[in-house]
mmCIF file of C-alpha atoms in Angstrom:
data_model
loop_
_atom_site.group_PDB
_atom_site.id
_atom_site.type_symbol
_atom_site.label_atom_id
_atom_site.label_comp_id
_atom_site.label_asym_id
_atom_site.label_seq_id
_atom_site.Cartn_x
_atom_site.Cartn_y
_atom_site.Cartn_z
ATOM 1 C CA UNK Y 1 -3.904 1.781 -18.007
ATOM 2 C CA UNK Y 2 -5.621 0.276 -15.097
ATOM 3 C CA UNK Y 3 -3.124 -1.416 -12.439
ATOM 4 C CA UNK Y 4 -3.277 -4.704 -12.767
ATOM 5 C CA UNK Y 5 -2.035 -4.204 -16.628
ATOM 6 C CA UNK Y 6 0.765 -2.801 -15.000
ATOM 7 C CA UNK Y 7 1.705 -5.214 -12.816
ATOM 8 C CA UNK Y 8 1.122 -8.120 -15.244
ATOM 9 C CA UNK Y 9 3.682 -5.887 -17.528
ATOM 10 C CA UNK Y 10 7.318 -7.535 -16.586
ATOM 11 C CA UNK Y 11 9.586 -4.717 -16.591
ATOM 12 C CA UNK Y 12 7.027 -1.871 -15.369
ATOM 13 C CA UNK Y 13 8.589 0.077 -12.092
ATOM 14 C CA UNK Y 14 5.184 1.241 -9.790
ATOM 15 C CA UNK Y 15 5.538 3.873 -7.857
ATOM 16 C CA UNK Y 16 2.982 3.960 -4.877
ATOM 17 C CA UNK Y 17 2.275 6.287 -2.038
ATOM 18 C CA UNK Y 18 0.542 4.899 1.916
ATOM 19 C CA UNK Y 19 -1.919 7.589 2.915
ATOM 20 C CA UNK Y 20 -2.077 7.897 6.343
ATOM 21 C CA UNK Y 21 -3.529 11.462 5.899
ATOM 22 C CA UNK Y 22 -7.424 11.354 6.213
ATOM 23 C CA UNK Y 23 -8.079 13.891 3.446
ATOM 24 C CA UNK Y 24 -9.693 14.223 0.013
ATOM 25 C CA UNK Y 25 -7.451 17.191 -0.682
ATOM 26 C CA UNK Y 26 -4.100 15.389 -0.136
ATOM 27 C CA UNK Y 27 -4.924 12.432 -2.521
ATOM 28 C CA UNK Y 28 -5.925 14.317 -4.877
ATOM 29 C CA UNK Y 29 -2.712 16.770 -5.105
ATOM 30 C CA UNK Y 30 -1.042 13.169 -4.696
ATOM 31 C CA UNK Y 31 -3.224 11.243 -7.544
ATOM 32 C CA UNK Y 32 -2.270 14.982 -9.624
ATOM 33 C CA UNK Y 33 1.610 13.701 -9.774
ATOM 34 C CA UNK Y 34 1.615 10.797 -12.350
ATOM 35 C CA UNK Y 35 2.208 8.415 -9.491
ATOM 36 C CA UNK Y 36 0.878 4.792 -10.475
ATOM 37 C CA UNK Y 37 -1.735 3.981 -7.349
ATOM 38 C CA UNK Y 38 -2.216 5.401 -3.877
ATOM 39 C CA UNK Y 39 -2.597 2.638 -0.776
ATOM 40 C CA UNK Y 40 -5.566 4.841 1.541
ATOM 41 C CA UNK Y 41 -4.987 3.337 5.095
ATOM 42 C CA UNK Y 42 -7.740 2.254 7.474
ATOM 43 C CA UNK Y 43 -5.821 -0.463 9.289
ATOM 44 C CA UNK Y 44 -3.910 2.672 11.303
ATOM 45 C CA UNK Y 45 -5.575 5.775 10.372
ATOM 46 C CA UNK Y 46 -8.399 7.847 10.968
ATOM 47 C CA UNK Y 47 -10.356 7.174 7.703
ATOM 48 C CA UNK Y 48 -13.874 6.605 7.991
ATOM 49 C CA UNK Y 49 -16.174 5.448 5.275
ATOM 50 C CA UNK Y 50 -17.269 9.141 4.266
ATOM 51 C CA UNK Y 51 -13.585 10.167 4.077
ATOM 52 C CA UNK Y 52 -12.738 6.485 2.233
ATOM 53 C CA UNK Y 53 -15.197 7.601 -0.544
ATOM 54 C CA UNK Y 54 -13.977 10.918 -0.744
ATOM 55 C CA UNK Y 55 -10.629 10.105 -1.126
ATOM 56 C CA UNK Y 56 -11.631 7.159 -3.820
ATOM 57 C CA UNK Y 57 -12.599 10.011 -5.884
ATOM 58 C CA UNK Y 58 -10.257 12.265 -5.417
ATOM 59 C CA UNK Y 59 -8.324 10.362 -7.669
ATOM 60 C CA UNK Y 60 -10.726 10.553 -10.703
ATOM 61 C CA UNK Y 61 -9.219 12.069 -14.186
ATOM 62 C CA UNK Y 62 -5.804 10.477 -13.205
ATOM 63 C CA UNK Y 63 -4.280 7.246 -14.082
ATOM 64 C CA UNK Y 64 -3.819 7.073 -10.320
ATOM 65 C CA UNK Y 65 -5.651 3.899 -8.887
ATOM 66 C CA UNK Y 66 -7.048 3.539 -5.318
ATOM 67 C CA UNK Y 67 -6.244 0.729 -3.201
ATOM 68 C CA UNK Y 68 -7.374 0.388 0.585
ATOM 69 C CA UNK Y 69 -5.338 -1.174 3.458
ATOM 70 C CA UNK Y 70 -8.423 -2.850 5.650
ATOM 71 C CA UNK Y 71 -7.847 -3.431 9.365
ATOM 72 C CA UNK Y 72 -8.234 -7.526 8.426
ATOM 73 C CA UNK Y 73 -9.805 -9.757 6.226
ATOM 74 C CA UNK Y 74 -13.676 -9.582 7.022
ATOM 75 C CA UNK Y 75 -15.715 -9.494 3.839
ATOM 76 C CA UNK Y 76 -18.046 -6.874 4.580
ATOM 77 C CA UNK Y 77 -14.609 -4.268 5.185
ATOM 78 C CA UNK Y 78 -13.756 -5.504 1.813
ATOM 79 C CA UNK Y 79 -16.505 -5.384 0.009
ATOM 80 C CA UNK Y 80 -17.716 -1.762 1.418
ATOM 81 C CA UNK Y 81 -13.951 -0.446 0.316
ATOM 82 C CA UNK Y 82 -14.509 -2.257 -3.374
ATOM 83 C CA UNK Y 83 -18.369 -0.901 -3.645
ATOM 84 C CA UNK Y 84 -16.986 2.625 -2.777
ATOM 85 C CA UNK Y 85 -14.876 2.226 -5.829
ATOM 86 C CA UNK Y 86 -11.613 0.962 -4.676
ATOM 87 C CA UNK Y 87 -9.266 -0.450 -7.641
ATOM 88 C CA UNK Y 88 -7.893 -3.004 -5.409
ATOM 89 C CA UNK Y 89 -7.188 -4.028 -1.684
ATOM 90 C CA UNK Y 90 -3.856 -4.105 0.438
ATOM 91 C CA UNK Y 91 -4.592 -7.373 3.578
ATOM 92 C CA UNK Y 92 -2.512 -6.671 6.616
ATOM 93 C CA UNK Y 93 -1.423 -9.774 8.649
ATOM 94 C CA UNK Y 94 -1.270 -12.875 6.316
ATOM 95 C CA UNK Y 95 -0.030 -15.708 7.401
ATOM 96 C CA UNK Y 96 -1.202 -18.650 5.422
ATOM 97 C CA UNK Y 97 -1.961 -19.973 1.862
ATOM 98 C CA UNK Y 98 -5.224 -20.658 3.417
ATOM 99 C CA UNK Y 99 -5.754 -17.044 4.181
ATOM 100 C CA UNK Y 100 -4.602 -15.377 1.249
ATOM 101 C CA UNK Y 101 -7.010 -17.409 -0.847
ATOM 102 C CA UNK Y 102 -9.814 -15.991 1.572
ATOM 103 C CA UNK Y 103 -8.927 -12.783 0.570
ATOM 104 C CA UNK Y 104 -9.023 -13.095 -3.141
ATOM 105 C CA UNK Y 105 -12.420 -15.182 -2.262
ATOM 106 C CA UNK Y 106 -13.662 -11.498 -0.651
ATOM 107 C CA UNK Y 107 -12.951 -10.008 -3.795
ATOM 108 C CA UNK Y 108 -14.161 -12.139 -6.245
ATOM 109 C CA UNK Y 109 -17.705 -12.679 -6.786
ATOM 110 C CA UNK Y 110 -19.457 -15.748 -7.161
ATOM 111 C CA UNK Y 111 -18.745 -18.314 -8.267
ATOM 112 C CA UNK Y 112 -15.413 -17.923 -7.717
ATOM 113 C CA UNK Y 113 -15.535 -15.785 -4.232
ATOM 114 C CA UNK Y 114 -18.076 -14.426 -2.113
ATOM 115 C CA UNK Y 115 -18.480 -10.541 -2.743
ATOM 116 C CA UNK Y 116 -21.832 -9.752 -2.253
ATOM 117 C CA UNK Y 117 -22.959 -7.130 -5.733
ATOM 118 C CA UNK Y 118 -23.782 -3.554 -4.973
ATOM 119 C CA UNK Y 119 -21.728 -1.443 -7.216
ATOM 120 C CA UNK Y 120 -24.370 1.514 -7.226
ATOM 121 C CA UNK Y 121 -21.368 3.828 -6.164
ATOM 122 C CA UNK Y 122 -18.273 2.269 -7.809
ATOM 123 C CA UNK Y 123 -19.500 1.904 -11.351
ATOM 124 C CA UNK Y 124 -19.570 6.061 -11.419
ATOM 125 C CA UNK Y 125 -15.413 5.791 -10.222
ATOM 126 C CA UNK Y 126 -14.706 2.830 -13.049
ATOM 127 C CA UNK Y 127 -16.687 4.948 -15.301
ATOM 128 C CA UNK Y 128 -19.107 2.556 -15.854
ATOM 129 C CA UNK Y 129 -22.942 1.710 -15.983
ATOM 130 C CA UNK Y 130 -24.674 -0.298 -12.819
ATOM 131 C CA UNK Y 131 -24.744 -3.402 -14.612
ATOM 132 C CA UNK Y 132 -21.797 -3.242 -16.859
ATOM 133 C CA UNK Y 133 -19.502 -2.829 -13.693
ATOM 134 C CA UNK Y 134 -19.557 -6.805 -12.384
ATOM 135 C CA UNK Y 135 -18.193 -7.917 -16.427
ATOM 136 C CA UNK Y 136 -16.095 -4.769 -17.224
ATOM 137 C CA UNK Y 137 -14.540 -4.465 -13.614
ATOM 138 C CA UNK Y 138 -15.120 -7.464 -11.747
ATOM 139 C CA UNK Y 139 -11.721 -9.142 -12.501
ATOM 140 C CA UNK Y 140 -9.532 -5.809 -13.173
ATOM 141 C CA UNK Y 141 -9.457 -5.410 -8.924
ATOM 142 C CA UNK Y 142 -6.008 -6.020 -8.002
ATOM 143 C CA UNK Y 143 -5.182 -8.216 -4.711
ATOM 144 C CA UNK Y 144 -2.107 -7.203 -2.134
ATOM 145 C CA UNK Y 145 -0.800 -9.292 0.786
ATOM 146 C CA UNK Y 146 1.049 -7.563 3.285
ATOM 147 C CA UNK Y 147 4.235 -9.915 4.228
ATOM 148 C CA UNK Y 148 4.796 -9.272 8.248
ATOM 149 C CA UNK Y 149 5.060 -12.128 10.546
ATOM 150 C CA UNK Y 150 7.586 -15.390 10.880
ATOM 151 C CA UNK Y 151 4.479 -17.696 9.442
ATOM 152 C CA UNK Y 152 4.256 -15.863 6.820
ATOM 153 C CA UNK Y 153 7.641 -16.438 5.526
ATOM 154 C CA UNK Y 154 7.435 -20.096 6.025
ATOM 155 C CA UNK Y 155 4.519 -20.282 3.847
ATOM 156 C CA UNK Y 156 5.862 -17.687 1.398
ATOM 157 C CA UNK Y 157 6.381 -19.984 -1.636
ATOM 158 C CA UNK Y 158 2.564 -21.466 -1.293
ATOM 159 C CA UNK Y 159 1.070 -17.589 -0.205
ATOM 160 C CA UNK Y 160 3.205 -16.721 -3.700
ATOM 161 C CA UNK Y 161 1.157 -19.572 -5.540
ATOM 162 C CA UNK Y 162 -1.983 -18.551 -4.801
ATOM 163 C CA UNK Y 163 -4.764 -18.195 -7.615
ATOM 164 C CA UNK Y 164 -5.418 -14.041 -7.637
ATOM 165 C CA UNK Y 165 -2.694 -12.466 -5.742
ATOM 166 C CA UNK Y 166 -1.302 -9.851 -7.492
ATOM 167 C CA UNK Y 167 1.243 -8.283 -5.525
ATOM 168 C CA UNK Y 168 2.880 -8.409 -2.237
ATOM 169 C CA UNK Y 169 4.940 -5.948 0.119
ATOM 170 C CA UNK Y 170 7.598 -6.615 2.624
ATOM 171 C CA UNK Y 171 6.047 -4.597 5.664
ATOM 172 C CA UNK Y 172 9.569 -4.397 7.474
ATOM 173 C CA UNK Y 173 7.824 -2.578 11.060
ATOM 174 C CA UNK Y 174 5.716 -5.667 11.491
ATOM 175 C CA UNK Y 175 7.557 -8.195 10.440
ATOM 176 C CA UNK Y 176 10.710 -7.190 12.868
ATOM 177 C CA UNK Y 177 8.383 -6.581 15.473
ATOM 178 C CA UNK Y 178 7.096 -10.194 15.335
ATOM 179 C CA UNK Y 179 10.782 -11.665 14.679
ATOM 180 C CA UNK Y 180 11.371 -10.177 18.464
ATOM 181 C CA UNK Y 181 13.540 -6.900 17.182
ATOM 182 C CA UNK Y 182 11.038 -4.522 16.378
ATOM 183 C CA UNK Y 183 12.826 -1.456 14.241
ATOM 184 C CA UNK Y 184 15.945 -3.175 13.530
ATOM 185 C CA UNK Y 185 15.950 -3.722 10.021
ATOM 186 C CA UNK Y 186 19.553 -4.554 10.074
ATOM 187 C CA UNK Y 187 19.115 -7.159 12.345
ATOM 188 C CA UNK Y 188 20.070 -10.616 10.619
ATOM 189 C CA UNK Y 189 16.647 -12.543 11.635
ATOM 190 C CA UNK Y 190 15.254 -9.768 9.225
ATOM 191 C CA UNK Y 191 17.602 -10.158 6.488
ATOM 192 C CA UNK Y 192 17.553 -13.449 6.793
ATOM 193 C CA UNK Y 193 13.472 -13.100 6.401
ATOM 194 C CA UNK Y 194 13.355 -10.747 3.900
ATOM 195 C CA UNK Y 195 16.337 -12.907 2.026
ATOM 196 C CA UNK Y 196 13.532 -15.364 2.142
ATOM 197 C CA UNK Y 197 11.191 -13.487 0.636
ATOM 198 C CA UNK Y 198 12.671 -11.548 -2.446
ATOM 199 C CA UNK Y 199 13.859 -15.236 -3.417
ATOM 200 C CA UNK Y 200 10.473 -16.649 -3.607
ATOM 201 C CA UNK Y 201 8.966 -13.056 -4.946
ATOM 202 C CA UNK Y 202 11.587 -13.974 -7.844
ATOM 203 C CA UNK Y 203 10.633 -17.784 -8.156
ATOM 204 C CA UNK Y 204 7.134 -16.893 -8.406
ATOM 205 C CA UNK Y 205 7.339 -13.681 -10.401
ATOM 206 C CA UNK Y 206 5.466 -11.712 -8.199
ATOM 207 C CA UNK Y 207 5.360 -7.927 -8.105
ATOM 208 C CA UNK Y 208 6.724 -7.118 -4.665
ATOM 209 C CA UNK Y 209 7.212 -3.727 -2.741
ATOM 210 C CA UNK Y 210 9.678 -3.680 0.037
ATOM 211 C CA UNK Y 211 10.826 -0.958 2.469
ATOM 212 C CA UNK Y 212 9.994 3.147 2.329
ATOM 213 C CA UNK Y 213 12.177 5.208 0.067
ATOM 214 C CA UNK Y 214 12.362 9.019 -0.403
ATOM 215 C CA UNK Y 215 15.188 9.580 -2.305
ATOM 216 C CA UNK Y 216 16.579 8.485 -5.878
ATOM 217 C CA UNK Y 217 19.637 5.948 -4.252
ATOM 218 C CA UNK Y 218 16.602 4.410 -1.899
ATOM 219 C CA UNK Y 219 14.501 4.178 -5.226
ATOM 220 C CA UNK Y 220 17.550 2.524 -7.259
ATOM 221 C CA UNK Y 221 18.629 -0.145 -4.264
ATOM 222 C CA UNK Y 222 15.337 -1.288 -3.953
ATOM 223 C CA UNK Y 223 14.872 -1.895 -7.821
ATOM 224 C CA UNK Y 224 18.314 -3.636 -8.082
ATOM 225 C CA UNK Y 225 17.354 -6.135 -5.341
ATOM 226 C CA UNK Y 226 14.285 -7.237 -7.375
ATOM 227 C CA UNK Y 227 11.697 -5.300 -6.339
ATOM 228 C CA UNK Y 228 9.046 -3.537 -8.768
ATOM 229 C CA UNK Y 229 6.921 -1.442 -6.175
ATOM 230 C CA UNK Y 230 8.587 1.797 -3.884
ATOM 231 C CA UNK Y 231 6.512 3.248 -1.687
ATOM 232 C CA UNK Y 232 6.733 6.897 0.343
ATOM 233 C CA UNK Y 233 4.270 7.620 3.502
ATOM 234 C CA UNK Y 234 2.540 11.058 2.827
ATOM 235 C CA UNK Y 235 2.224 11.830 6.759
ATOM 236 C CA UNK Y 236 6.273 11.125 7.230
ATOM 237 C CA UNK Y 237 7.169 12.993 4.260
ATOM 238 C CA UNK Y 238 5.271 15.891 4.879
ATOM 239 C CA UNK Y 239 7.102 15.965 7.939
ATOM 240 C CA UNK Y 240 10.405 15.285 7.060
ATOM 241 C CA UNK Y 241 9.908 18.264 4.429
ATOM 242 C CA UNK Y 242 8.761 20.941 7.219
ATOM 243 C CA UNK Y 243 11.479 19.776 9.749
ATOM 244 C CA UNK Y 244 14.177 20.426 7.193
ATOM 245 C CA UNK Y 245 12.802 23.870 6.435
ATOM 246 C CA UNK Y 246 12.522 24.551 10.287
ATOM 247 C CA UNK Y 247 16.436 23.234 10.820
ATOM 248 C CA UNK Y 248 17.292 26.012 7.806
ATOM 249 C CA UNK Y 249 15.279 28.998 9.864
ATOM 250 C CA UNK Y 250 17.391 27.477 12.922
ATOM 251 C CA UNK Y 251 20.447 26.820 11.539
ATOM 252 C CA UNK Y 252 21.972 30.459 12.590
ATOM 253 C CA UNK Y 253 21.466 31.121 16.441
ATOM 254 C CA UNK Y 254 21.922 35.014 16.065
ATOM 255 C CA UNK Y 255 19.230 34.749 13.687
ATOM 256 C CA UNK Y 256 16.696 33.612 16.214
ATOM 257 C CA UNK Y 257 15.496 34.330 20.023
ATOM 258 C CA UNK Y 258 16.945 32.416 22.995
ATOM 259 C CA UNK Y 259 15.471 29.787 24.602
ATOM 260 C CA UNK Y 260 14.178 31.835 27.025
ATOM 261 C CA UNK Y 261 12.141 33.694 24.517
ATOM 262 C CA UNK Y 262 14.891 36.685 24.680
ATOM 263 C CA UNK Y 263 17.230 37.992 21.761
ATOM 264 C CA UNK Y 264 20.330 37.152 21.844
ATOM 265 C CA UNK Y 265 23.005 39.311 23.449
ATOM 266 C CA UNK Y 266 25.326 41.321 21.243
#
């Protein structure tokens, strides 16, 4: 099932994964779980277009589908991440209804957008021939907005309304950080934003993801405030996973060497 039949389906949950990890190996183990789509990041990661590819089809044999966070909305970034067979494309930073119907215009060919053809790499990912790629795939590409600055939220019903925009996130680190209290989540010009936003995500049926989660009560909160997409960062996780195993190794001093790099006295 390709993603955008999930997210037209209602009451399907989509579980998603940022990779901030440049590497073919780690999407693939990820791609290997069941999880519904990995977001490959080039907006703050080191992935260049060799890697990009690489990890594009590291996800082949799964029901896993690609997406690509591009570092803005320039057609030629979005059309090199759709040609290397991205399913679909995550847009940092939109603000307007203007812009968000430039992105699905990048995406779209003509007539109705302005994607230059040259699927002579993504056909082999959709499992397609050259020229069956434009009718089979051309319109199964799946368009997110990234919800992060105070302009944003003002135009959030008419962004919402836009012809082609299939999903949306709530990118909470940006979106304080331009409301003046970068990392406070808690603070109430962010609740009052995000408030905002899960309203008209609801009005407007849209599919929308909203902060990290990791664990099940993080999962279930998130779903029970309207939201259809969770979302885990591999880099963070992978982290949090190793630091917990070095706190057990820690955990009893007699077990381990001083500071100074001595044994402890008995």
């Amino acid at each position: 099932m390709k993603l955008k039949e999930k997210l037209a389906n209602p009451i399907y949950k989509i579980c998603s994964e940022l990779c901030v990890i440049p590497s073919a190996t780690v999407t693939q183990a990820l791609a290997s779980t069941g999880i519904d789509c990995l977001i490959i990041d080039q907006e703050h990661a080191a992935t260049n277009p060799e890697t990009l590819h690489a990890m594009i089809a590291a996800t082949q044999g799964t029901d896993c589908a690609p997406l690509v966070r591009v570092i803005d909305h320039n057609t030629a970034n979005v059309k090199l991440a759709l040609d290397l067979g991205a399913e679909g494309i995550v847009f940092p930073l939109v603000r307007t209804p203007e812009e968000a119907a430039h992105c699905v215009a990048t995406m779209r060919y003509p007539p109705k957008g302005v994607r230059g053809w040259g699927a002579f790499v993504a056909h082999s990912r959709w499992g397609t021939s050259v020229p069956e790629y434009l009718p089979e795939c051309g319109e199964k590409t799946v368009c997110c907005l990234l919800i992060e600055t105070p302009e944003a939220v003002e135009n959030i019903d008419a962004i919402f309304a836009t012809d082609g925009v299939d999903m949306a996130v709530v990118a909470l680190f940006d979106l304080s950080t331009t409301l003046g209290v970068s990392g406070q989540f808690e603070h109430p010009k962010v609740l009052e934003a995000v408030d905002t936003i899960e309203k008209a995500a609801q009005r407007a049926e849209m599919p929308l993801g909203g902060p990290f989660a990791s664990t099940k009560s993080e999962v279930d909160a998130l779903f029970a405030r309207g939201y259809r997409i969770v979302a885990g960062v591999d880099l963070l996780q992978l982290k949090g996973i190793v630091a917990n195993l070095v706190a057990s190794v820690r955990s009893d001093p007699e077990d381990n060497l001083t500071e100074s790099g001595e044994a402890p006295s008995q």
